[in-house]
Amino acid sequence: MPVDVTLPQLGESTYEGTIGKWLKHPGDRIERFEPLVEIITDKVNVEMPAPYGGVLSAILIPEGQTVPVGTPIAVMETPEMAAERPAAGMPSTGTGVDIPQDRSRSPEAERLRLSPVVRKLADEHGLPLEEVARLPGSGAGGRVTKEDVLKYVETRHATGPGAPAVAAPRATPAPPGLHPGDQLVKLTPLRRSIAQRMAQSKREIPHAYGVIEVDMTALVRWRDAHKEEWRGREGVNITYTAFFVRAAVEALRAFPLVNSSWSEDGIIMRQAVNTGIGIALDDGLIVAVIKQADRKPLVEIARELEALGRRAREGTLTLDEVQGGTFTITNPGVFGSIWSMPIIVPGQAAMLVTDAIVKRPVARDDAIVLREIMHLGLSFDHRIFDGAVADRFLTHIRQKLESAPGGDAAPNDF
Amino acid sequence: MPDPYDLIVIGGGPGGYVGAIRAAQLGLRVALVEREKVGGTCLHIGCIPTKAMLHTAELLEHLKDPRELGLSVDSVAVDLLAVQRRKARVVDQLHKGVQSLMRKNKIDVFIGEGRFLSTTKIGAALADGSETELTGKHLLVATGSAPRTVPGIAFDHTRIIDSTDALNLEAVPRSIAILGAGPVGVEFASLFRAFGSEVTVIELLPTLVPLEDEEIGQALERGFSRRGIKVLTQATAKSAEVASNRVKITVGRGDQLSALEAEYLLVAVGRAPVTDGLAVAEAGVSLEKGAVKVDGQFRTTAANIYAIGDVLTGQAPFRLAHVASDEAIAAVETIAGQRTHTPNYDTVPRPTFCIPQVATVGLSERQAKERGRDVKVGRFSFQANSKATIEGSREGLVKVVTDAKIGELLGIHMIGPGVTELLAEGVAAKYLEATVAELGMAVHSHPTLSEALKEAALDAMGRVIHM
């Protein structure tokens, strides 16, 4: 019997992937874990290793086609199985049916094992059959039954798509009415993923917000005076974002509750401080993660930020670089925003936002002076902690940013 | 001390013995304790013997007018003792079959009365008077049920009888009153009427086979009346007295009382779970209204003890032999950690072997509406079916109840010739979650009775051909 190779789950919110390039061809002998195929998802491009050793007997999904997670994409013969059957590529003996080829010919939706009632219900509720086929089936042999679909429809109604009970839900299916001249822009996988995650977060997390003013004057002066010199010495542009990350991770160490995750069983305190950074792309936004950011000096953080940003724009981020974030920082200030209220990444407790640094007249010692002012905001999950923690957390960051060493201090002294 | 069994099954009926076989297939070491004979009520005093006798009754019905069939027969008469002997042969043959299945699957069968000594120990009083003690990691209670009666009427097993007594009558009764028009009541009514008895059926509810779709009950009542069976619905027997080999029954119908006399009164009002002598309390197994209490996985209040089948009477719907088998398979697969399915009572077939036969699966029209379904009904009469005409059995109909919007098959209800066999197609269709379209569009052989099922489905789609 041949073994199906299925599209693996690549990341928490991935539900489909596009076949990039087949690195092996039918008939090729492959070691286990040898790269088999390039998979492009909404987040990352990965080389998928072969799950078994053996011979690739058939490719079921051609390059460029997008299929849901769990779809068989290829058929392999493991060595002990291959012995019993003619090797791939050999003329058929005429006794057996060439299952792989038959499979590749049959239309995708027809192959799904769904009963007539299930198909009708899917139609009725506007669910794509592929989505229904991915539901955990309670019927014989894991078949998706009428009850499973009805339950799914109910959870969708109750909690909308993104409910954790189901494998990979989609965003709202029904397109709004198009008026003459209107255009329907198809959702890219990235757009769809963002939509689903944002909607899920706003639906499930009671967001609360805190904003404070930070006087960035000392830091701006220090950085302006040295940034060219630092670039020459360290080989990297030390951005404000690097300072924000550095200040934030110290505050996270001081307020571990902000580096946590809500669950019905209790609050999960994250041991690692993995800081995600929102990176704007042409068609969306991706969050790349600096792992163990609390253990890294400023220059290293700046270097990682630069590398992650470049790879995000090139579309070459690895799976590892977009997973495992425990806290996220977003910096819309670079686009001029002065007051933002971001949506928390599902599974995290808070998101820090740094807005534009703007010269403002402020009162200092009963005189009005011009200072470099920035709004520093925190969106937080009010189930986990309250405003007092948020404000103390922000204040901790403010004190760090306002006490930039200045002078000839090295960046790592920050 | 011998090794404990992986599973001890108490009760060797169609629940217990099937569960024992499935457990053995899954590699468990199994013992089965049965107080009489493997095969249980079903094989020895239930399904099988009644149907053996009803087979003769159906043939007799076909031979009412042999000349019309082109047969020249001097006379057709019933020899009840010969019918009994044939019944015994059928039962014996099937009993040997079950016994050999027990041997084939290496199941240790202990014939004797089992009772709990603890959560893992069963004492069995063997037929030879000795007592043995068995230890099992898991236990399955499959002790079944027994006929019950109603207040005011007590079995004397001579004139006021239960179904077991009715199977063993030595002569065809001149008259018999039957209390209860469920499956047992209407089957015996058909049997005795075919054999020549004067039969009166007394039913509390408004229709015969009251748990089925009303239309089916009404059609059966017409079929009974045609055959000369007296039907008293919305009536009950208040009391019964035996005097000089006759039973005097007081029948209450509304406020009115009337007297009815018959040679026998067969009480067929239902069955009650059998737990007496089992000492369930010793094992921490709780009862609820006499039935063993189980969860959705057939686990009793003792974690390693399961129960299935008729001993759950009152707690789970449709106490039928094949339901017990299905539940037993689910239970032992759970025990073996290899559960494949959860019994789905919506797809359980409910055949009744009265004359004419009744066969149903799923929801009646009324039940479907009560569940808030927008229903569409299709019907087809056997009068318009060619094979029914060939067989000279043109009474009855097929009714399909479907969801108006998506065509889901909600219920299939049939009365007429051979419908207990036709039912299998309806069950498969429902199990596979077919819609009325699949049933209506699939090609059915011509000429067969099954065409009536196809046509009823087409009728629900508004496109019946032969009517």
Short mmCIF file of N, CA and C in Angstrom, two decimals, chain B residues 104-177:
data_model
loop_
_atom_site.label_atom_id
_atom_site.label_comp_id
_atom_site.label_asym_id
_atom_site.label_seq_id
_atom_site.Cartn_x
_atom_site.Cartn_y
_atom_site.Cartn_z
N LYS B 104 -15.53 -21.36 18.91
CA LYS B 104 -14.62 -20.84 17.87
C LYS B 104 -13.86 -19.62 18.41
N ASN B 105 -14.54 -18.80 19.20
CA ASN B 105 -13.90 -17.58 19.71
C ASN B 105 -13.26 -17.78 21.08
N LYS B 106 -13.20 -19.04 21.51
CA LYS B 106 -12.54 -19.42 22.77
C LYS B 106 -13.11 -18.64 23.96
N ILE B 107 -14.42 -18.57 23.98
CA ILE B 107 -15.09 -17.89 25.09
C ILE B 107 -15.51 -18.95 26.10
N ASP B 108 -15.13 -18.78 27.36
CA ASP B 108 -15.51 -19.74 28.40
C ASP B 108 -16.95 -19.47 28.82
N VAL B 109 -17.83 -20.42 28.53
CA VAL B 109 -19.25 -20.23 28.84
C VAL B 109 -19.58 -20.98 30.14
N PHE B 110 -20.18 -20.26 31.08
CA PHE B 110 -20.61 -20.87 32.33
C PHE B 110 -22.13 -20.80 32.38
N ILE B 111 -22.80 -21.96 32.38
CA ILE B 111 -24.26 -21.94 32.44
C ILE B 111 -24.66 -21.98 33.92
N GLY B 112 -25.18 -20.88 34.37
CA GLY B 112 -25.57 -20.78 35.77
C GLY B 112 -25.95 -19.34 36.08
N GLU B 113 -26.53 -19.17 37.25
CA GLU B 113 -27.02 -17.84 37.64
C GLU B 113 -25.83 -17.01 38.16
N GLY B 114 -25.57 -15.88 37.53
CA GLY B 114 -24.44 -15.06 37.95
C GLY B 114 -24.87 -14.00 38.95
N ARG B 115 -23.98 -13.67 39.87
CA ARG B 115 -24.26 -12.53 40.75
C ARG B 115 -22.94 -11.87 41.15
N PHE B 116 -23.04 -10.57 41.40
CA PHE B 116 -21.85 -9.82 41.77
C PHE B 116 -21.42 -10.17 43.19
N LEU B 117 -20.11 -10.41 43.36
CA LEU B 117 -19.55 -10.54 44.71
C LEU B 117 -18.79 -9.26 45.06
N SER B 118 -18.25 -8.61 44.03
CA SER B 118 -17.55 -7.33 44.21
C SER B 118 -17.49 -6.68 42.84
N THR B 119 -16.70 -5.61 42.71
CA THR B 119 -16.64 -4.96 41.39
C THR B 119 -15.89 -5.81 40.37
N THR B 120 -15.18 -6.81 40.83
CA THR B 120 -14.42 -7.62 39.87
C THR B 120 -14.75 -9.12 39.97
N LYS B 121 -15.59 -9.47 40.91
CA LYS B 121 -15.84 -10.90 41.12
C LYS B 121 -17.30 -11.25 40.86
N ILE B 122 -17.48 -12.36 40.15
CA ILE B 122 -18.81 -12.86 39.85
C ILE B 122 -18.91 -14.26 40.43
N GLY B 123 -19.97 -14.50 41.17
CA GLY B 123 -20.25 -15.86 41.62
C GLY B 123 -21.25 -16.47 40.66
N ALA B 124 -21.00 -17.67 40.22
CA ALA B 124 -21.95 -18.32 39.31
C ALA B 124 -22.40 -19.64 39.92
N ALA B 125 -23.72 -19.75 40.16
CA ALA B 125 -24.29 -21.01 40.67
C ALA B 125 -24.54 -21.89 39.46
N LEU B 126 -23.69 -22.89 39.27
CA LEU B 126 -23.76 -23.69 38.05
C LEU B 126 -24.93 -24.67 38.11
N ALA B 127 -25.29 -25.14 36.93
CA ALA B 127 -26.45 -26.01 36.80
C ALA B 127 -26.30 -27.29 37.63
N ASP B 128 -25.04 -27.77 37.80
CA ASP B 128 -24.85 -29.02 38.55
C ASP B 128 -24.86 -28.80 40.05
N GLY B 129 -25.19 -27.61 40.48
CA GLY B 129 -25.30 -27.36 41.91
C GLY B 129 -24.04 -26.79 42.52
N SER B 130 -22.94 -26.84 41.78
CA SER B 130 -21.69 -26.28 42.33
C SER B 130 -21.68 -24.77 42.14
N GLU B 131 -20.73 -24.16 42.78
CA GLU B 131 -20.63 -22.70 42.71
C GLU B 131 -19.21 -22.35 42.29
N THR B 132 -19.09 -21.42 41.36
CA THR B 132 -17.73 -21.03 40.96
C THR B 132 -17.59 -19.53 41.07
N GLU B 133 -16.36 -19.10 41.19
CA GLU B 133 -16.09 -17.68 41.35
C GLU B 133 -15.18 -17.24 40.22
N LEU B 134 -15.59 -16.19 39.53
CA LEU B 134 -14.80 -15.70 38.40
C LEU B 134 -14.34 -14.29 38.70
N THR B 135 -13.11 -13.98 38.26
CA THR B 135 -12.60 -12.62 38.44
C THR B 135 -12.39 -12.00 37.07
N GLY B 136 -12.83 -10.78 36.93
CA GLY B 136 -12.68 -10.11 35.64
C GLY B 136 -12.27 -8.66 35.84
N LYS B 137 -11.42 -8.17 34.90
CA LYS B 137 -11.02 -6.76 34.99
C LYS B 137 -12.19 -5.86 34.62
N HIS B 138 -12.96 -6.34 33.66
CA HIS B 138 -14.15 -5.59 33.23
C HIS B 138 -15.35 -6.52 33.24
N LEU B 139 -16.52 -5.94 33.48
CA LEU B 139 -17.73 -6.74 33.45
C LEU B 139 -18.77 -6.06 32.58
N LEU B 140 -19.54 -6.88 31.92
CA LEU B 140 -20.60 -6.35 31.05
C LEU B 140 -21.92 -6.97 31.48
N VAL B 141 -22.84 -6.14 31.95
CA VAL B 141 -24.16 -6.63 32.36
C VAL B 141 -25.06 -6.63 31.13
N ALA B 142 -25.53 -7.82 30.78
CA ALA B 142 -26.37 -7.96 29.59
C ALA B 142 -27.49 -8.93 29.93
N THR B 143 -28.15 -8.66 31.05
CA THR B 143 -29.10 -9.63 31.58
C THR B 143 -30.50 -9.49 30.98
N GLY B 144 -30.73 -8.46 30.17
CA GLY B 144 -31.97 -8.42 29.42
C GLY B 144 -33.19 -8.00 30.21
N SER B 145 -34.33 -8.49 29.76
CA SER B 145 -35.60 -8.05 30.33
C SER B 145 -36.58 -9.22 30.36
N ALA B 146 -37.68 -9.01 31.06
CA ALA B 146 -38.72 -10.04 31.14
C ALA B 146 -40.08 -9.36 31.02
N PRO B 147 -41.10 -10.10 30.56
CA PRO B 147 -42.42 -9.49 30.41
C PRO B 147 -42.92 -8.93 31.73
N ARG B 148 -43.60 -7.79 31.67
CA ARG B 148 -44.19 -7.26 32.87
C ARG B 148 -45.70 -7.17 32.67
N THR B 149 -46.38 -6.90 33.74
CA THR B 149 -47.83 -6.81 33.63
C THR B 149 -48.28 -5.44 34.13
N VAL B 150 -49.58 -5.26 34.28
CA VAL B 150 -50.11 -3.98 34.76
C VAL B 150 -50.81 -4.21 36.08
N PRO B 151 -51.01 -3.16 36.86
CA PRO B 151 -51.70 -3.32 38.14
C PRO B 151 -53.09 -3.91 37.92
N GLY B 152 -53.48 -4.79 38.80
CA GLY B 152 -54.81 -5.39 38.71
C GLY B 152 -54.83 -6.70 37.96
N ILE B 153 -53.74 -6.99 37.29
CA ILE B 153 -53.70 -8.23 36.52
C ILE B 153 -52.41 -8.97 36.83
N ALA B 154 -52.53 -10.22 37.26
CA ALA B 154 -51.36 -11.01 37.60
C ALA B 154 -51.30 -12.23 36.69
N PHE B 155 -50.07 -12.56 36.27
CA PHE B 155 -49.89 -13.75 35.44
C PHE B 155 -50.23 -14.99 36.27
N ASP B 156 -51.05 -15.91 35.71
CA ASP B 156 -51.11 -17.25 36.33
C ASP B 156 -50.42 -18.26 35.42
N HIS B 157 -49.97 -17.78 34.26
CA HIS B 157 -49.24 -18.57 33.27
C HIS B 157 -50.04 -19.75 32.76
N THR B 158 -51.35 -19.76 33.04
CA THR B 158 -52.20 -20.81 32.50
C THR B 158 -53.24 -20.17 31.58
N ARG B 159 -53.92 -19.17 32.14
CA ARG B 159 -54.94 -18.46 31.37
C ARG B 159 -54.54 -17.00 31.16
N ILE B 160 -53.92 -16.42 32.18
CA ILE B 160 -53.38 -15.07 32.02
C ILE B 160 -51.88 -15.26 31.77
N ILE B 161 -51.50 -15.06 30.51
CA ILE B 161 -50.20 -15.55 30.09
C ILE B 161 -49.31 -14.43 29.54
N ASP B 162 -48.01 -14.75 29.49
CA ASP B 162 -47.08 -13.83 28.84
C ASP B 162 -46.65 -14.43 27.50
N SER B 163 -45.75 -13.75 26.82
CA SER B 163 -45.38 -14.19 25.47
C SER B 163 -44.72 -15.57 25.48
N THR B 164 -43.97 -15.87 26.53
CA THR B 164 -43.33 -17.18 26.61
C THR B 164 -44.39 -18.28 26.68
N ASP B 165 -45.41 -18.06 27.53
CA ASP B 165 -46.49 -19.05 27.63
C ASP B 165 -47.20 -19.18 26.28
N ALA B 166 -47.41 -18.04 25.62
CA ALA B 166 -48.18 -18.04 24.37
C ALA B 166 -47.49 -18.87 23.30
N LEU B 167 -46.15 -18.91 23.37
CA LEU B 167 -45.40 -19.68 22.37
C LEU B 167 -45.58 -21.18 22.56
N ASN B 168 -45.99 -21.57 23.76
CA ASN B 168 -46.01 -22.99 24.07
C ASN B 168 -47.40 -23.57 24.22
N LEU B 169 -48.41 -22.85 23.76
CA LEU B 169 -49.78 -23.39 23.84
C LEU B 169 -49.85 -24.66 22.99
N GLU B 170 -50.60 -25.64 23.52
CA GLU B 170 -50.63 -26.92 22.80
C GLU B 170 -51.75 -26.97 21.78
N ALA B 171 -52.72 -26.08 21.94
CA ALA B 171 -53.80 -26.04 20.95
C ALA B 171 -54.07 -24.59 20.61
N VAL B 172 -54.57 -24.41 19.42
CA VAL B 172 -54.91 -23.05 19.02
C VAL B 172 -56.08 -22.58 19.87
N PRO B 173 -55.96 -21.45 20.56
CA PRO B 173 -57.08 -20.98 21.39
C PRO B 173 -58.30 -20.68 20.52
N ARG B 174 -59.46 -20.97 21.09
CA ARG B 174 -60.65 -20.55 20.35
C ARG B 174 -60.75 -19.03 20.40
N SER B 175 -60.40 -18.46 21.54
CA SER B 175 -60.43 -17.01 21.65
C SER B 175 -59.28 -16.54 22.54
N ILE B 176 -58.76 -15.39 22.22
CA ILE B 176 -57.68 -14.83 23.03
C ILE B 176 -57.79 -13.31 23.00
N ALA B 177 -57.65 -12.71 24.17
CA ALA B 177 -57.59 -11.25 24.27
C ALA B 177 -56.13 -10.88 24.48
#
